[in-house]
Coordinates of C-alpha atoms in Angstrom, one line a residue:
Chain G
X1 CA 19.7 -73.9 69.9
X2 CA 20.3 -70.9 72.3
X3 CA 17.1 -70.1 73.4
X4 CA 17.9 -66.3 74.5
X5 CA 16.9 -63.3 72.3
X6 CA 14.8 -66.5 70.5
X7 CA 11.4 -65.0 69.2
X8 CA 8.5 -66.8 70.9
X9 CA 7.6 -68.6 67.3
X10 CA 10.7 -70.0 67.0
X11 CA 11.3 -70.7 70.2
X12 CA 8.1 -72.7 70.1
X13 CA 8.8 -74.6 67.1
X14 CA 11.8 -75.8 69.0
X15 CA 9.8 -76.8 72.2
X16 CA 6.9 -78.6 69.8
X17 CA 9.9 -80.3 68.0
X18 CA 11.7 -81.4 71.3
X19 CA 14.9 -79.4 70.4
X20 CA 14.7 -77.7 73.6
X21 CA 13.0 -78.7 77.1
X22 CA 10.3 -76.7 79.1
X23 CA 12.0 -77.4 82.2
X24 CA 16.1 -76.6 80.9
X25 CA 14.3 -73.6 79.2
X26 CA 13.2 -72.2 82.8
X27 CA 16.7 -73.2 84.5
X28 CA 18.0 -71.5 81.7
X29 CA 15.8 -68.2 82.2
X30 CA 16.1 -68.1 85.9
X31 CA 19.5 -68.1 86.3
X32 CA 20.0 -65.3 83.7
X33 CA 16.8 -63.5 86.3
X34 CA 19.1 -64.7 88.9
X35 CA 22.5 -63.7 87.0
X36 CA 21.8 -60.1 86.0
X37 CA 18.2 -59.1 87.6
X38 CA 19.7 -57.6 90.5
X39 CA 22.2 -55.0 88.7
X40 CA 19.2 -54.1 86.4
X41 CA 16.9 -53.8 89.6
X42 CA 14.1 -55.8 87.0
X43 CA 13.5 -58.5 89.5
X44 CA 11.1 -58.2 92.4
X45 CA 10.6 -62.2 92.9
X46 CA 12.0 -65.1 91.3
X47 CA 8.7 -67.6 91.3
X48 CA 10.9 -70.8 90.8
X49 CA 9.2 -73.3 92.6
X50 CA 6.3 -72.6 90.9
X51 CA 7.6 -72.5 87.4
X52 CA 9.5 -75.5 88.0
X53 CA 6.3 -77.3 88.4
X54 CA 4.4 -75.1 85.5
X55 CA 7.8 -76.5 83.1
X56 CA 7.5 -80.2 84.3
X57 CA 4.2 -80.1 83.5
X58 CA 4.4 -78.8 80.2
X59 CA 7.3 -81.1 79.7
X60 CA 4.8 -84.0 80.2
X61 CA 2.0 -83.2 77.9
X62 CA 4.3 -81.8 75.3
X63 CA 5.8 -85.3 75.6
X64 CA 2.2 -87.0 75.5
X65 CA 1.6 -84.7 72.6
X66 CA -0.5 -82.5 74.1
X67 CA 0.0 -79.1 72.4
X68 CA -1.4 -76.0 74.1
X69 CA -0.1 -73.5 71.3
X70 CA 2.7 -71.4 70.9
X71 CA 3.1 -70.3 74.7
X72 CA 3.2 -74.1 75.7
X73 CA 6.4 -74.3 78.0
X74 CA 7.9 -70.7 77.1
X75 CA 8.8 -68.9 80.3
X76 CA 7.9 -65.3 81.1
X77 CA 7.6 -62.7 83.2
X78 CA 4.9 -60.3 85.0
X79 CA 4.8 -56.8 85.9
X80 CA 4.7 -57.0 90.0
X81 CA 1.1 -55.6 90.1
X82 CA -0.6 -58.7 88.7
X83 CA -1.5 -61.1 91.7
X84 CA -0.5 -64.3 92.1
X85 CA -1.5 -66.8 94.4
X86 CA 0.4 -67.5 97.5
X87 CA 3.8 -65.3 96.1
X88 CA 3.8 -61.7 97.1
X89 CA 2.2 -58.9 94.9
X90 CA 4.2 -55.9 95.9
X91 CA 2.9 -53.4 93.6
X92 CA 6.4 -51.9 93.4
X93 CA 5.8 -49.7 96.8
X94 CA 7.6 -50.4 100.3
X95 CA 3.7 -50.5 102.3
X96 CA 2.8 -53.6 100.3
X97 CA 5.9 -55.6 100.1
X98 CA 4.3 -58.4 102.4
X99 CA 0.8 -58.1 100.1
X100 CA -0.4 -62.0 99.3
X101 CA -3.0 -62.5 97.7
X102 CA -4.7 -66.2 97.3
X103 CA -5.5 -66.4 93.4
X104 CA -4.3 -65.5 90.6
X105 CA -4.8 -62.6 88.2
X106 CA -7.4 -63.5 85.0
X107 CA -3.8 -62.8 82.8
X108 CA -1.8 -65.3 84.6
X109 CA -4.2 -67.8 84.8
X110 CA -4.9 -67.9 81.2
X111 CA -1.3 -68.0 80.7
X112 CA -0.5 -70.8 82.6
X113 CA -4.1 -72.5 80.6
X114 CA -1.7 -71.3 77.4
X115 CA 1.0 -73.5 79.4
X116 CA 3.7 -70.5 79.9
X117 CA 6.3 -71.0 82.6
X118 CA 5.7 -67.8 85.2
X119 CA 9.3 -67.5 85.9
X120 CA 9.2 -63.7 88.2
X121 CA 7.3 -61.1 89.4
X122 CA 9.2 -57.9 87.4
X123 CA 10.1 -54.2 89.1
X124 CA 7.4 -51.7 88.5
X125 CA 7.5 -48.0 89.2
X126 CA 5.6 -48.0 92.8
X127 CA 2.0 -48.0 92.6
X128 CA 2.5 -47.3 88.3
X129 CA 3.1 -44.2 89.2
X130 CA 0.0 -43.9 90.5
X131 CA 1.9 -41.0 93.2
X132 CA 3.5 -38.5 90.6
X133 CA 6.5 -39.7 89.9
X134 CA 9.6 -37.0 88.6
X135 CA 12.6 -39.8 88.3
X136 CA 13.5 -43.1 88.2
X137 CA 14.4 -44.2 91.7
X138 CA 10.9 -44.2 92.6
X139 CA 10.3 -47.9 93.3
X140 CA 11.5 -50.1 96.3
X141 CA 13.4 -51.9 94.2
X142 CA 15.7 -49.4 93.0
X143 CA 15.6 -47.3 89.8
X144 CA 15.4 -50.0 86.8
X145 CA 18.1 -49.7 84.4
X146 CA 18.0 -50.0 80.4
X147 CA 20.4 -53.4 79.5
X148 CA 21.7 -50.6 76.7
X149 CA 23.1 -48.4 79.6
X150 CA 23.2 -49.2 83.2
X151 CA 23.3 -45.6 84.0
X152 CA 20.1 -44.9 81.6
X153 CA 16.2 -45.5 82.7
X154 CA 14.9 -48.2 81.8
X155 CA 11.4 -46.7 81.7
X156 CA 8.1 -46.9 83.5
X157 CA 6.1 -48.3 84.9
X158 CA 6.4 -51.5 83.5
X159 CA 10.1 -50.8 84.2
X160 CA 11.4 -54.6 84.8
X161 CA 8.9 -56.0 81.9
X162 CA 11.0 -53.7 79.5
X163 CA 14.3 -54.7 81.0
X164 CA 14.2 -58.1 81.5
X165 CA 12.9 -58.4 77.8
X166 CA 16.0 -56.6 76.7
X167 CA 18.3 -58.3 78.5
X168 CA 17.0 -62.0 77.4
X169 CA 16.2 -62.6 80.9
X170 CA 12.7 -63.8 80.0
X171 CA 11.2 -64.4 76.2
X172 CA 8.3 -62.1 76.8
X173 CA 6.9 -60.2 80.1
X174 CA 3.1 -58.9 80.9
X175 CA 2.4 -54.9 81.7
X176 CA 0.6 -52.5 82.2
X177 CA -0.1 -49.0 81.0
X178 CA -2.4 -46.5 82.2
X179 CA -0.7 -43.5 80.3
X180 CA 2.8 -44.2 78.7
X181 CA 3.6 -47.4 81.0
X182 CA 3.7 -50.1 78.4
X183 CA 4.9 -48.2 75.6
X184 CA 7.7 -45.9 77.7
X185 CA 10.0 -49.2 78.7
X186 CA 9.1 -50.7 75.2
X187 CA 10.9 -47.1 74.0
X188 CA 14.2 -47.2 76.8
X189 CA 14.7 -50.4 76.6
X190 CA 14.2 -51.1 72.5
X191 CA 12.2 -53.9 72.5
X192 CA 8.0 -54.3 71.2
X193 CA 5.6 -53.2 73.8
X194 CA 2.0 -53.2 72.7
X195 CA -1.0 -51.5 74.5
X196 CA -4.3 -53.5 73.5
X197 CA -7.2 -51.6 73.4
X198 CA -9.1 -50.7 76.8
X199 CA -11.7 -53.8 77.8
X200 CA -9.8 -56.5 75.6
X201 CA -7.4 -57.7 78.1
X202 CA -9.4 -58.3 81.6
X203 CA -8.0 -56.5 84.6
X204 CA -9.2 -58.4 87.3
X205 CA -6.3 -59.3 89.8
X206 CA -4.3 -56.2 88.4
X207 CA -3.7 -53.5 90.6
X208 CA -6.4 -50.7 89.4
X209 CA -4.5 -47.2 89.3
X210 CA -7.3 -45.8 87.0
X211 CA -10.6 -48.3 86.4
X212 CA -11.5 -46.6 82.5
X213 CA -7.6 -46.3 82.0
X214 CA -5.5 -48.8 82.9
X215 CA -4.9 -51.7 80.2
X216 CA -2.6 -54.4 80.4
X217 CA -0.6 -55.8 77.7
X218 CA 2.7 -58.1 76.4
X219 CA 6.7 -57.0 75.5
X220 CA 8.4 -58.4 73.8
X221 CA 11.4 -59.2 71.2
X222 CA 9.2 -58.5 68.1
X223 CA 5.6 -57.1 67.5
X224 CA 4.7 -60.1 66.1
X225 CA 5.4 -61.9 69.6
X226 CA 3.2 -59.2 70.9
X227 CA 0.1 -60.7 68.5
X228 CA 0.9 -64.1 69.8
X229 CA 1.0 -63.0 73.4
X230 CA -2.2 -60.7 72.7
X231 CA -4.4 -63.5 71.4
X232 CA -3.3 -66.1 74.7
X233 CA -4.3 -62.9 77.2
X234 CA -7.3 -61.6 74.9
X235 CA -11.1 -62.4 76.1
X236 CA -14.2 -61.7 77.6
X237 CA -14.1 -62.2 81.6
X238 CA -17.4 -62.3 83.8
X239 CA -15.3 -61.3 86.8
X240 CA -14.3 -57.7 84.9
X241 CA -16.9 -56.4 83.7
X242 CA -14.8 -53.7 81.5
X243 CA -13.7 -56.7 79.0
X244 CA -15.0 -56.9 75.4
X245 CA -17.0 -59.6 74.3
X246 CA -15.4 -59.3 70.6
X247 CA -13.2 -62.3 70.4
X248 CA -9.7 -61.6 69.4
X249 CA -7.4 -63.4 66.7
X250 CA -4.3 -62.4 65.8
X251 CA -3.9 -62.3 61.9
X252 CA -2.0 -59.8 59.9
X253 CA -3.1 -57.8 56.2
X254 CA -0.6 -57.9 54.4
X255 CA -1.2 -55.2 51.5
X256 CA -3.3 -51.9 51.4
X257 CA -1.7 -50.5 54.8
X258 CA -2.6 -46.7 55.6
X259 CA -0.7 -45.0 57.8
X260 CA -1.1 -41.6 58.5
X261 CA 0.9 -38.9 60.3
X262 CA -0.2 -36.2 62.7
X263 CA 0.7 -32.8 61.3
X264 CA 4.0 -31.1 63.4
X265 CA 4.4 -34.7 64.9
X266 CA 8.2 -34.3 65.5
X267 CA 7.4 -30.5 66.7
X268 CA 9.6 -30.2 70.3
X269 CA 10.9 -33.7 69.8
X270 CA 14.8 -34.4 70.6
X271 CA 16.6 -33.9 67.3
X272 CA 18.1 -38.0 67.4
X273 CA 14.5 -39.5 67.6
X274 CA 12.9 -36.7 65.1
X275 CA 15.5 -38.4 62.9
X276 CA 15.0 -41.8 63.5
X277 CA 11.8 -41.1 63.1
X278 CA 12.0 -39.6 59.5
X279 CA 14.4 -42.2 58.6
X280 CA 11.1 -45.1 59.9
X281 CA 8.7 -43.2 57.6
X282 CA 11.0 -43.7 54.8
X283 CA 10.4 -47.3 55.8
X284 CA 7.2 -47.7 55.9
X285 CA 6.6 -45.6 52.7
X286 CA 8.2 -48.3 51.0
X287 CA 5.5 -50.5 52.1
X288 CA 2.1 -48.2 53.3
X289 CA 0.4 -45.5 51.8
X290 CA 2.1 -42.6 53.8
X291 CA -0.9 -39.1 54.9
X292 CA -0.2 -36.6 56.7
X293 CA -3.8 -36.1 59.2
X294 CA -4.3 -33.0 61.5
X295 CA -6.4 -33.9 64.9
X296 CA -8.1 -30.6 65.7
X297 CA -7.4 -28.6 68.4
X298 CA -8.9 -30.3 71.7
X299 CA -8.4 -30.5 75.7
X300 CA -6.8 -34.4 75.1
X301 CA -4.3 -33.8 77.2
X302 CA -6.7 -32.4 80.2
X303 CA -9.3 -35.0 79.7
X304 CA -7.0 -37.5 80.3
X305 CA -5.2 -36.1 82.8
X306 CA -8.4 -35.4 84.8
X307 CA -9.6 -38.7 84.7
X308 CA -6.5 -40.3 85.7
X309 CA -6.1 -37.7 89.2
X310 CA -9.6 -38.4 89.6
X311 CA -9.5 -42.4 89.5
X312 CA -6.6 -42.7 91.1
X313 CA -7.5 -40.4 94.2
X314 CA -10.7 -42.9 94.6
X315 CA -8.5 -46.2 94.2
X316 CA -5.7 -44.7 96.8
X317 CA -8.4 -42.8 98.8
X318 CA -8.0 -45.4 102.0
X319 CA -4.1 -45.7 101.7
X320 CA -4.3 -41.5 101.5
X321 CA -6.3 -41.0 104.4
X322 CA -4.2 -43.6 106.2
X323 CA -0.9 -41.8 105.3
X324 CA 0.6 -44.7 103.9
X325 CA 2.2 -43.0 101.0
X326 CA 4.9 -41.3 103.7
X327 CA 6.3 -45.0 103.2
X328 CA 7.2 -44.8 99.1
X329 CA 10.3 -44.5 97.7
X330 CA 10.2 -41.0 95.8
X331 CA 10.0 -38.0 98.1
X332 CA 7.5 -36.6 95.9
X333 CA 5.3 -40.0 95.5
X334 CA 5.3 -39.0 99.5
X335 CA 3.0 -35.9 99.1
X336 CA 1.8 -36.5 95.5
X337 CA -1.7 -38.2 96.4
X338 CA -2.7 -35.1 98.3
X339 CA -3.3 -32.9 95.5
X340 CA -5.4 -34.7 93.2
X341 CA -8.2 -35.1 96.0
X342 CA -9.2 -31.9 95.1
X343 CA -10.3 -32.8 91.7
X344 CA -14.1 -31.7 91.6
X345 CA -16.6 -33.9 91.1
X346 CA -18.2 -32.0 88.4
X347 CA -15.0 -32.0 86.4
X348 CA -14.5 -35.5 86.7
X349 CA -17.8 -35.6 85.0
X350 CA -16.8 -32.9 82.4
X351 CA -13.8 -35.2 81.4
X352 CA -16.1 -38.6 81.2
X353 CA -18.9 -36.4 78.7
X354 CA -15.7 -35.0 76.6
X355 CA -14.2 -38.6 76.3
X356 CA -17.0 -39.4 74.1
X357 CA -16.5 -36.3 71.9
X358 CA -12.8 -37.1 72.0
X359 CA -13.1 -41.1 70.4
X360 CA -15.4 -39.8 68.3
X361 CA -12.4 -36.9 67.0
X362 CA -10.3 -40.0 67.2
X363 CA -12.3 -41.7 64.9
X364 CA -13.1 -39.1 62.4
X365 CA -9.7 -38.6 61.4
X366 CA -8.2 -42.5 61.8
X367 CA -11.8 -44.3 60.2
X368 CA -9.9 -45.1 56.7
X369 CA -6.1 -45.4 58.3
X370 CA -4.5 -48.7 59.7
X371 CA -2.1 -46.9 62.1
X372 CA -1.1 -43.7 63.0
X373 CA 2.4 -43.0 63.1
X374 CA 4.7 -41.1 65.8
X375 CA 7.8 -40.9 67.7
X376 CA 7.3 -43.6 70.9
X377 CA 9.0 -40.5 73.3
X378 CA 9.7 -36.8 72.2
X379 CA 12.9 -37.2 74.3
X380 CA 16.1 -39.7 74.8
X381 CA 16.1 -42.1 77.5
X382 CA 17.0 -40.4 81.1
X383 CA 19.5 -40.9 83.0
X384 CA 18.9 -42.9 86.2
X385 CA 19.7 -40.6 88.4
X386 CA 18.2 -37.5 87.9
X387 CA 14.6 -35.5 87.5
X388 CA 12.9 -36.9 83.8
X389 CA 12.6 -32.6 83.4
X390 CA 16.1 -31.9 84.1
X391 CA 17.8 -35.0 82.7
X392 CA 15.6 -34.7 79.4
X393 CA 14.1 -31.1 79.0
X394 CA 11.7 -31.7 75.8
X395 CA 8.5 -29.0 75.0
X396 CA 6.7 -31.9 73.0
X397 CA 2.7 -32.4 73.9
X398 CA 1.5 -35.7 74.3
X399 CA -1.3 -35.7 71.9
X400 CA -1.0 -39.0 71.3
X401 CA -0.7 -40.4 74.9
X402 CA -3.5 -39.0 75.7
X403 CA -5.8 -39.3 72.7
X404 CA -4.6 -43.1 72.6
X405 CA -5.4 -43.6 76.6
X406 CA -8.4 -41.1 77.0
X407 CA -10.2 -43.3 73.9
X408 CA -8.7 -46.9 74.9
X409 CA -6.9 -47.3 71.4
X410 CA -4.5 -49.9 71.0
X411 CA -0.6 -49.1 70.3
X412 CA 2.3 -50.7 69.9
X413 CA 6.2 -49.4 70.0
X414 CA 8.5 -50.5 68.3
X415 CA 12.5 -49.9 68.1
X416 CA 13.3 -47.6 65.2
X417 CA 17.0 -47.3 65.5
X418 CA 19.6 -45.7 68.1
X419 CA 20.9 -42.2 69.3
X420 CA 23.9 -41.1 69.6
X421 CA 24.9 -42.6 72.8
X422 CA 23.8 -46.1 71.6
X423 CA 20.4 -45.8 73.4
X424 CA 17.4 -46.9 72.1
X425 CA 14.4 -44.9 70.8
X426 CA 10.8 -45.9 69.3
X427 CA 8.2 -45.8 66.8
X428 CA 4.8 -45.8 67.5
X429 CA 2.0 -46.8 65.7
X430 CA -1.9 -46.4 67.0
X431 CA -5.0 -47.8 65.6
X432 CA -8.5 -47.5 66.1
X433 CA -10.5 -49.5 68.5
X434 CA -10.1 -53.3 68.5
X435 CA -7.7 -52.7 65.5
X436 CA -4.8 -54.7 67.0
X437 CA -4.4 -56.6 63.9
X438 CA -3.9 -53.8 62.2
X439 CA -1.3 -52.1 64.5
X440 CA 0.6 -55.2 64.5
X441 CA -0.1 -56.0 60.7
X442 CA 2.1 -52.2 60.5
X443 CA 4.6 -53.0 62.7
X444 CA 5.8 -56.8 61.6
X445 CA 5.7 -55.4 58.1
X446 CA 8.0 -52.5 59.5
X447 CA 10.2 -54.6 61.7
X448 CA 10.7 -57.3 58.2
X449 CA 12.8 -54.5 56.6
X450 CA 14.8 -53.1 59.5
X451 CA 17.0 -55.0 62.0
X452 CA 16.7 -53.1 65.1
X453 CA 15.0 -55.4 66.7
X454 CA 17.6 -58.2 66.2
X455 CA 20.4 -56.3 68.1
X456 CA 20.7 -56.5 71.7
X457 CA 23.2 -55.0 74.3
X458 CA 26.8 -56.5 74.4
X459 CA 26.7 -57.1 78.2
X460 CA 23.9 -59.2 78.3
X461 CA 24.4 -61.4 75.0
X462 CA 27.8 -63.0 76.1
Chain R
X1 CA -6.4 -20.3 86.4
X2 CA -8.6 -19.4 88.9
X3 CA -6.2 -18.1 91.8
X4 CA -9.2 -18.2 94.7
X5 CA -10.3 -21.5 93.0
X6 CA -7.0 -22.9 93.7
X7 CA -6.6 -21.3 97.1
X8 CA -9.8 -22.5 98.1
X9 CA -9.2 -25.8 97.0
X10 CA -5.6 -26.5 98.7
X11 CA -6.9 -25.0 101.7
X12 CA -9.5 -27.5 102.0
X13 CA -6.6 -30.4 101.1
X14 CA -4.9 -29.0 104.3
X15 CA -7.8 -29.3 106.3
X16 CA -8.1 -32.8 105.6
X17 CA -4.8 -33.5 104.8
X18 CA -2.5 -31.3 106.8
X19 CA -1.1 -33.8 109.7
X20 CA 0.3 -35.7 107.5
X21 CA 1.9 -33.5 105.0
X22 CA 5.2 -31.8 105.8
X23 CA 6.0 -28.1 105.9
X24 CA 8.8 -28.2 103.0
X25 CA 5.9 -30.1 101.1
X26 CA 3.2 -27.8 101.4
X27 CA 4.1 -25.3 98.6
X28 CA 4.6 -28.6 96.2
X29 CA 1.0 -29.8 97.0
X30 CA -0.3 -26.1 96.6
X31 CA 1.6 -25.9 93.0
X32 CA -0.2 -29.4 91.9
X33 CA -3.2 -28.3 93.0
X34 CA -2.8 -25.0 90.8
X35 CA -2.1 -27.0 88.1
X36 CA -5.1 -29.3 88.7
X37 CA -7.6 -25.9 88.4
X38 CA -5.8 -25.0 85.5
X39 CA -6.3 -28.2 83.6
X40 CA -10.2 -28.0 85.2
X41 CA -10.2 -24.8 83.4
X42 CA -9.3 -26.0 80.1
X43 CA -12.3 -28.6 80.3
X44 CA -14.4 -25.8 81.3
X45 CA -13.9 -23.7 78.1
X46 CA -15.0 -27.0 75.9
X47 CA -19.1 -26.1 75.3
X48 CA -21.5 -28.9 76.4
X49 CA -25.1 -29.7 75.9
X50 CA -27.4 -31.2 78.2
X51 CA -27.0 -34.3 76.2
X52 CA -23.4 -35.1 76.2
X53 CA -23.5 -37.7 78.7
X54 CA -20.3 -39.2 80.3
X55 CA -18.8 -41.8 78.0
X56 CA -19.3 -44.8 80.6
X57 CA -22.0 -46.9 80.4
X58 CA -24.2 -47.7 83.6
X59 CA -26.1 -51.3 83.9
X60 CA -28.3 -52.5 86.0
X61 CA -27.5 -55.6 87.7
X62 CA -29.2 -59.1 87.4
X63 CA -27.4 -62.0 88.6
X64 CA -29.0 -64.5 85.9
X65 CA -27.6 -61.8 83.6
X66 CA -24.0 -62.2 83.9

């Protein structure tokens, strides 16, 4: 069996049945990391002595027929902002590319209790973009490429997550979104990406960009890996004390599917995804009851956005002060922390008091719908080397961005076809809170009658 | 947007950030800034009561509670 582009059950059937081996499984995976990480610019660290000793390991029980579940001996990857003990934790920025910590992120410690091989620490936008970011090269890695296009973003700031996914460089990767991080590299780089809701997937050991924002959450080849990876991460943590105690299962519904779509939802979107995008609902009509829902009119976009400058001017306030940020990649990361310190107290405050009236909008309109349905991106993937504005001019708000942060609702992206320079784009499909199920119940059903998801870029399947 | 607001509020940014923030960098910072009022401004115009309180949750802490 060739284990690359091999969806996680699958590939787990073959481990459980002895077809394939933990440990030839990570040889296999690091030298593809090793092979084609550098002309992506997805790899940060190869971890191989520890996942050589993570596979062994899993070799051994599996062989003593100890299962662990479906992760047991798969390899994967994680976004370089999750700390690991004794291997550096750069956060994608120059100033901490020597940053060790001594343990291990809550994530990656119940990954390796799921028995998954942590095979690299993946290229992030620096500091998630944490500084402002305005184009790709805005990481001390490089700017990360899409496998579909070396000249083409592969999206941020779970940049290498997205890529190495796509490339078959790891079976599935850890990420992180604040606003548009999980679900942007899920989009460039055509492959699932699912943002859990806020609280279900504990943060502690992550780098915090924005404490009520920032989320963190699996891609992968298929949004039903993305359950499987979801339910090994899920869980109450007493060392973050943001997590849900609702304990989290993944199990799909298989009939009665809503979905709804937001009124003028392709409004401003690039004319090759606002087709794709019909051509998805056609899809999913064939299998969900199809509404069209209006969210009133409402600040989303300026809630979230407040909260965001606000939190991350507080987590960056020492590294600001200290002027640290002259040392970061994009000129504009180099100046962008200044700004936001002038955030007012008292509008923070406003933003935190119209959050609540904001997930209670959020609910009115999604209470009786499974998912909400939209384009991933309102534009094409960017080219490497230029400005996101100039590369990709699009007018599109980001209603959904910031409704789906600002209120912590879960979404996952999904691939919903190609443009016309054979790049990917994405559908997205949100749900209420805790409704992961029912996001990925949307999505699997969706992905069972397309095959976007089963094709991957030439270069990397020879 | 609020022009003195705005002023007001990057000139208080180059008080306590001006050293190390670069000539060529300063008319970027003042233009983020602008837009930071002007998003303030769109929260403003939303009408509050005295009882909206902020959507976080604030506990005290007991150890034996954890």
């Amino acid at each position: 069996m060739n284990p690359v582009y091999t969806p996680l059950r699958r590939l787990s059937d073959s481990i459980r049945s002895r077809e394939a081996s933990p440990v030839e499984l990570a040889e296999t995976f690091l030298q593809r990391l090793g092979k084609h990480g550098p002309a992506l610019n997805a790899v940060v660290t190869l971890t191989k002595e520890r996942a050589m000793k993570q596979a062994k390991k899993a070799e051994e029980e599996i062989k003593k027929g100890k299962a662990r579940g479906l992760l047991h001996g798969v390899p994967w990857g994680g976004k370089d902002l999750l700390a690991t003990a004794g291997t550096p934790t750069t956060w994608g920025a120059a100033p901490f590319k020597d940053q060790v910590f001594d343990y291990d992120a809550t994530v990656v410690e119940k990954l390796e209790d799921a028995g998954a091989v942590l095979l690299a620490k993946l290229a992030m936008i620096e500091l998630a973009g944490g500084m402002g970011y305005r184009q790709p090269n805005a990481s001390f890695t490089g700017p990360c490429a899409t496998p579909w296009s070396l000249g083409h973003w592969s999206g941020g700031s779970s940049s290498g997550s997205g890529a190495a996914v796509a490339a078959g460089l790891v079976p599935f990767a850890i990420g992180s979104e604040t606003w548009g991080s999980i679900l942007s590299p899920a989009n460039n780089c055509g492959v699932a990406g699912l943002r859990p809701t806020y609280g279900r997937v504990s943060r502690r050991g992550a780098m915090a960009l924005s404490w009520t924002l920032d989320k963190l959450g699996p891609l992968c080849l298929t949004a039903d890996c993305c359950g499987i990876v979801l339910e090994a991460i899920a869980g109450p943590d007493p060392m973050d004390q943001t997590t849900s105690k609702r304990l989290y299962r993944y199990t799909l519904k298989r009939d009665g599917l809503r979905v709804a779509v937001p009124k003028g939802v392709t409004d401003g979107v690039a004319e090759s995804v606002s087709k794709n995008f019909d051509e998805a609902m056609m899809e999913v009509e064939k299998f969900a009851e199809v509404e069209e829902i209006d969210f009133p009119e409402f600040p989303y976009e300026a809630v979230t956005r407040t909260i965001l400058n606000a939190e991350a001017a507080s987590a960056f306030d020492e590294f600001t002060a200290r002027g640290l940020a002259r040392g970061l990649t994009a000129p504009e990361c180099r100046y962008g922390p200044y700004a936001r310190t002038a955030v007012l107290a008292t509008d923070y405050l406003r933003a935190l008091r119209l959050r609540g009236r904001m997930a209670r909008i959020a609910e009115d309109v999604m209470e009786t719908f499974d998912a909400v349905a939209a384009p991933s991106r309102a534009t094409t993937v960017p080219e490497i080397d230029k400005e996101f504005r100039k590369a990709t001019p699009g007018t599109a708000r980001d209603i959904m961005g910031a409704l789906g942060n600002g209120a912590g609702l879960p979404a996952i992206s999904v691939p919903s076809g190609f443009d016309g320079e054979g790049l990917p784009t994405g559908i997205q499909f949100m749900g209420r809170a805790y409704d992961e199920n029912a996001v990925l119940s949307v999505a699997v059903a969706y992905q069972s009658r397309t095959r976007w998801h089963t094709m991957h870029p030439d270069r990397f399947t020879q | 947007m609020d022009s003195m607001e705005a002023e007001t509020l990057f000139r208080l940014v180059k008080e306590k950030y001006g050293d190390k923030i670069k000539e060529d960098e300063l008319e970027e910072v003042k233009k983020a800034v602008e837009k930071i009022v002007e998003t303030s401004m769109e929260l403003r115009k939303v009408e509050l009561g005295n009882w909206d309180e902020p959507f976080t949750v604030f506990k005290p802490y007991r150890r034996d509670e954890e």
